[in-house]
Rosetta silent file (secondary structure, phi, psi, omega in degrees, C-alpha in Angstrom):
SEQUENCE: XXXXXXXXXXXXXXXXXXXXXXXXXXXXXXXXXXXXXXXXXXXXXXXXXXXXXXXXXXXXXXXXXXXXXXXXXXXXXXXXXXXXXXXXXXXXXXXXXXXX
SCORE:     score description
SCORE:     0.000 S_00000001
   1 L     0.000  134.888 -179.829  109.850  115.669   79.649 S_00000001
   2 L   -95.199  157.381  179.194  111.703  113.033   81.644 S_00000001
   3 L   -71.728  148.506  176.126  110.158  110.173   83.569 S_00000001
   4 L   -58.367  155.461 -175.660  109.804  110.554   87.328 S_00000001
   5 H   -53.851  -38.257 -175.961  112.694  109.130   89.321 S_00000001
   6 H   -69.541  -18.298 -178.002  110.649  106.090   90.471 S_00000001
   7 H   -94.518  -10.408 -179.976  109.995  104.981   86.868 S_00000001
   8 L   -75.495  143.718  177.849  113.600  104.992   85.676 S_00000001
   9 L   -60.053  140.995 -179.657  115.345  101.593   85.557 S_00000001
  10 L   -87.611  133.577  175.276  117.497  100.992   88.599 S_00000001
  11 L   -85.066  140.441  177.231  121.192  100.369   88.079 S_00000001
  12 L  -101.254  144.713  179.790  122.681   97.589   90.136 S_00000001
  13 L   -86.165  -15.311 -178.419  126.079   97.898   91.717 S_00000001
  14 L   -90.880   -7.033 -179.677  126.704   94.141   91.608 S_00000001
  15 L    83.839    4.146  178.553  126.344   93.884   87.838 S_00000001
  16 L   -82.584  153.836  177.802  123.327   91.571   88.133 S_00000001
  17 L   -81.121  154.296  177.979  120.301   92.009   85.924 S_00000001
  18 E   -90.497  130.995  179.353  116.996   93.174   87.327 S_00000001
  19 E   -72.853  134.457 -178.862  114.150   90.664   87.038 S_00000001
  20 L   -78.252  161.318  176.157  111.229   92.027   85.004 S_00000001
  21 H   -65.335  -34.861  177.680  107.630   92.138   86.216 S_00000001
  22 H   -60.996  -44.073  179.053  106.744   89.834   83.324 S_00000001
  23 H   -64.652  -39.266  177.508  109.247   87.264   84.602 S_00000001
  24 H   -63.874  -40.840  178.194  107.868   87.605   88.135 S_00000001
  25 H   -63.140  -43.631  179.557  104.331   87.079   86.810 S_00000001
  26 H   -60.524  -42.795  178.908  105.422   83.978   84.886 S_00000001
  27 H   -61.228  -42.829  179.266  107.003   82.524   88.027 S_00000001
  28 H   -62.608  -36.338 -176.554  103.771   83.097   89.977 S_00000001
  29 H   -85.382  -10.709 -179.689  101.723   81.403   87.261 S_00000001
  30 L   -84.417   -9.150  179.080  104.072   78.419   86.870 S_00000001
  31 L   -68.460  159.496 -177.035  103.219   76.983   90.278 S_00000001
  32 L   -58.178  -40.406 -177.699  100.964   73.928   90.398 S_00000001
  33 L   -93.508  -10.244  179.800   98.046   75.902   91.872 S_00000001
  34 L    72.201 -151.195 -178.128   98.731   79.149   90.040 S_00000001
  35 E  -152.897  158.519  177.847   97.557   82.436   91.497 S_00000001
  36 E  -101.068  167.301 -176.030   94.460   84.611   91.658 S_00000001
  37 H   -57.980  -43.648 -177.568   94.042   88.193   90.412 S_00000001
  38 H   -63.082  -42.553 -179.191   94.090   89.704   93.924 S_00000001
  39 H   -66.795  -41.810  178.754   97.342   87.963   94.905 S_00000001
  40 H   -64.308  -45.741 -178.896   99.068   88.946   91.658 S_00000001
  41 H   -59.980  -42.673 -179.246   97.839   92.545   91.972 S_00000001
  42 H   -65.849  -46.813 -178.153   99.091   92.804   95.548 S_00000001
  43 H   -64.191  -40.589 -176.061  102.515   91.304   94.817 S_00000001
  44 H   -86.438  -15.851 -176.075  103.083   93.413   91.692 S_00000001
  45 L    76.718   28.234 -178.381  101.523   96.610   93.011 S_00000001
  46 L  -104.571  158.514  168.739   99.047   96.655   90.127 S_00000001
  47 L   -80.578  161.876 -174.105   95.353   97.406   89.949 S_00000001
  48 H   -62.183  -36.411 -179.872   93.157   94.456   88.983 S_00000001
  49 H   -67.538  -30.360  176.815   92.528   95.687   85.429 S_00000001
  50 H   -69.614  -38.874  178.050   96.294   95.935   84.891 S_00000001
  51 H   -63.627  -44.360  178.412   96.717   92.351   86.113 S_00000001
  52 H   -63.920  -37.766  177.475   94.058   91.104   83.704 S_00000001
  53 H   -65.323  -37.146  178.152   95.747   93.032   80.871 S_00000001
  54 H   -65.194  -39.038  176.386   99.096   91.397   81.763 S_00000001
  55 H   -63.400  -40.794  177.204   97.444   87.957   81.536 S_00000001
  56 H   -63.131  -39.960  177.470   96.077   88.925   78.124 S_00000001
  57 H   -61.283  -39.609  177.102   99.571   90.016   77.089 S_00000001
  58 H   -65.728  -40.574  177.523  100.946   86.606   78.055 S_00000001
  59 H   -59.808  -45.152 -179.815   98.179   84.921   76.027 S_00000001
  60 H   -65.506  -26.393  178.203   99.067   87.062   73.008 S_00000001
  61 L   -81.753   -1.921  175.430  102.725   86.096   73.483 S_00000001
  62 L   107.265   -1.118  177.133  101.740   82.442   73.098 S_00000001
  63 L   -76.325  141.033  173.218  101.275   81.283   76.693 S_00000001
  64 E   -97.100  115.919 -177.981   98.257   79.103   77.385 S_00000001
  65 E  -102.215  121.615  177.556   96.675   80.366   80.591 S_00000001
  66 E   -95.536  133.774  177.321   94.335   77.945   82.389 S_00000001
  67 E  -110.959  127.160  179.687   91.640   79.411   84.629 S_00000001
  68 E  -114.620  114.803  178.866   90.250   77.235   87.416 S_00000001
  69 L   -91.743  136.644 -179.275   86.969   78.357   88.955 S_00000001
  70 L   -94.839  145.142  179.420   86.189   77.138   92.427 S_00000001
  71 L   -80.112  -18.528 -175.214   82.699   75.970   93.430 S_00000001
  72 L   -94.336   18.801  175.333   83.008   77.304   96.970 S_00000001
  73 L    85.984    1.581  177.046   83.143   81.005   96.028 S_00000001
  74 L   -73.054  158.491 -178.613   86.916   81.383   96.103 S_00000001
  75 L   -64.580  153.865  175.537   88.514   83.524   93.370 S_00000001
  76 L   -63.903  136.489  179.445   89.410   82.070   89.984 S_00000001
  77 E  -107.377  139.721 -178.832   93.021   80.861   89.895 S_00000001
  78 E  -115.772  142.209  176.258   95.204   81.251   86.824 S_00000001
  79 E  -149.245  160.185  178.051   98.245   79.190   85.861 S_00000001
  80 E   -82.988  118.632  178.691  100.393   78.611   82.796 S_00000001
  81 E   -88.628  -32.258  179.243   99.242   75.406   81.108 S_00000001
  82 E  -156.072  143.432  178.483  101.723   75.638   78.206 S_00000001
  83 L   -96.186  160.255  177.559  104.521   77.996   77.175 S_00000001
  84 L   -61.126  150.461 -179.446  105.140   79.309   73.645 S_00000001
  85 H   -55.416  -46.800 -177.873  107.184   77.024   71.373 S_00000001
  86 H   -61.278  -37.281 -179.852  110.078   79.486   70.989 S_00000001
  87 H   -68.521  -36.936 -179.972  110.365   79.837   74.768 S_00000001
  88 H   -65.077  -32.930 -178.768  110.502   76.068   75.246 S_00000001
  89 H   -81.769  -21.954 -179.449  113.461   75.820   72.886 S_00000001
  90 L   -84.684  -95.833 -173.061  115.394   78.687   74.499 S_00000001
  91 L  -101.034  -35.499 -179.076  115.640   78.718   78.269 S_00000001
  92 L    72.386    8.769 -177.366  112.421   77.117   79.521 S_00000001
  93 L  -139.607  132.208  179.198  112.702   79.088   82.761 S_00000001
  94 H   -68.281  -25.109  179.522  111.219   82.409   83.787 S_00000001
  95 H   -64.042  -21.141 -178.523  114.217   83.069   85.999 S_00000001
  96 H   -84.971   -6.714 -179.862  116.309   83.478   82.860 S_00000001
  97 L   -88.165  114.394 -176.079  114.180   86.377   81.589 S_00000001
  98 E  -129.780  156.350  172.391  115.881   89.622   82.600 S_00000001
  99 E   -91.868  142.653 -177.313  115.731   93.287   81.703 S_00000001
 100 L  -120.617    0.000    0.000  118.954   94.707   80.468 S_00000001
């Protein structure tokens, strides 16, 4: 059985690589204030449990994810506090992570 058309990787006509969802998530979490689950879910088109699983996947890959809880009832914000050692020695930038 083949995957539905929407799930197949898209070929680019310009020869550029397609940025992965993981790379997009890393960029969102690298900002000073980070991002909350709802914002990540909306941007990525994921359900909230999928977003939490993606954060867990980053933790397992060696990223240190900091969670900041607000006292005024706003959602918890997540950001990358530290990247894995191997990543720091390679590119150090999420923009360099591409699917091929």
